C-alpha atoms as one frame of an Amber mdcrd trajectory, in Angstrom:
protein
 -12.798  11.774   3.798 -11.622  11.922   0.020  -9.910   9.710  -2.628  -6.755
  10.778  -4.075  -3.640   9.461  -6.181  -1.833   6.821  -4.236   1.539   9.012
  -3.079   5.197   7.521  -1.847   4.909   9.483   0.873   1.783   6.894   2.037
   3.857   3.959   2.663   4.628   5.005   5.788   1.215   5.062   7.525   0.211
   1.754   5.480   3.041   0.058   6.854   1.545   0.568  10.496  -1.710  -0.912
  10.088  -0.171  -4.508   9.183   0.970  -5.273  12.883   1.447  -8.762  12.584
   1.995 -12.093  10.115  -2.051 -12.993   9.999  -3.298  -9.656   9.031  -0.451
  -9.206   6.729  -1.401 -12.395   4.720  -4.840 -10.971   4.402  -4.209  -7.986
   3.291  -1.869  -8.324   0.819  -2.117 -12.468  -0.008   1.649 -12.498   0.595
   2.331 -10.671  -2.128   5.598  -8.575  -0.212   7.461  -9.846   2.157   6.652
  -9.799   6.096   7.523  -7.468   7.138   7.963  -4.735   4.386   9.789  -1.661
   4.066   8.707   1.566   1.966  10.757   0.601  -0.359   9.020  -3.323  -1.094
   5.842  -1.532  -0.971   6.726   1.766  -3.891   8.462  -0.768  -5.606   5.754
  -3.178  -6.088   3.239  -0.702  -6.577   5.479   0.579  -9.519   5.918  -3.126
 -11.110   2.169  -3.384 -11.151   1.534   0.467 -12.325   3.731  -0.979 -15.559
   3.281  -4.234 -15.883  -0.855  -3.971 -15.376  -1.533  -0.357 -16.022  -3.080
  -0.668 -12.244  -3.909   2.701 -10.404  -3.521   3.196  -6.660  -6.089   5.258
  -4.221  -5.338   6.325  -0.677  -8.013   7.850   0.851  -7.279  10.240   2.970
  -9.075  12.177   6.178  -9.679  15.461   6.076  -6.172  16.553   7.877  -4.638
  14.533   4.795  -3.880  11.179   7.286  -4.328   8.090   5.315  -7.220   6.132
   6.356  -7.508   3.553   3.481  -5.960   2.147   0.305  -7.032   0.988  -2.847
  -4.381  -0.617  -5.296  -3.862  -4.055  -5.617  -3.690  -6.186  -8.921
């Protein structure tokens, strides 16, 4: 398993781990809606690149499948 840059194309798999409303609200506090799309998640990720200067992490399994992510504000 390695860290690397947080990439668009990661949305994807992140979006399957939140399954429901409960582990939704803790993972992200609410802060995008229930559910989101790619596009809510890039999009926030963006605001908060520019508006905080905050980095995002996906770590990644060897094969390259997301397994974690690091980013919030």
């Amino acid at each position: 398993m390695r860290l690397r840059p947080y990439r668009k194309s990661d949305a994807k798999a992140i979006m399957n781990w939140i399954e429901d409303e409960r582990t939704h609200a803790l993972w992200c506090g609410n802060l995008l809606p229930f559910p989101f799309t790619e596009k809510d998640f890039n999009e926030y990720l963006e605001e908060t690149e520019e508006r905080w200067g905050n980095s995002s992490f996906t770590a990644v399994m060897d094969d390259g499948t997301p397994a974690g992510f690091s980013g919030w504000e």
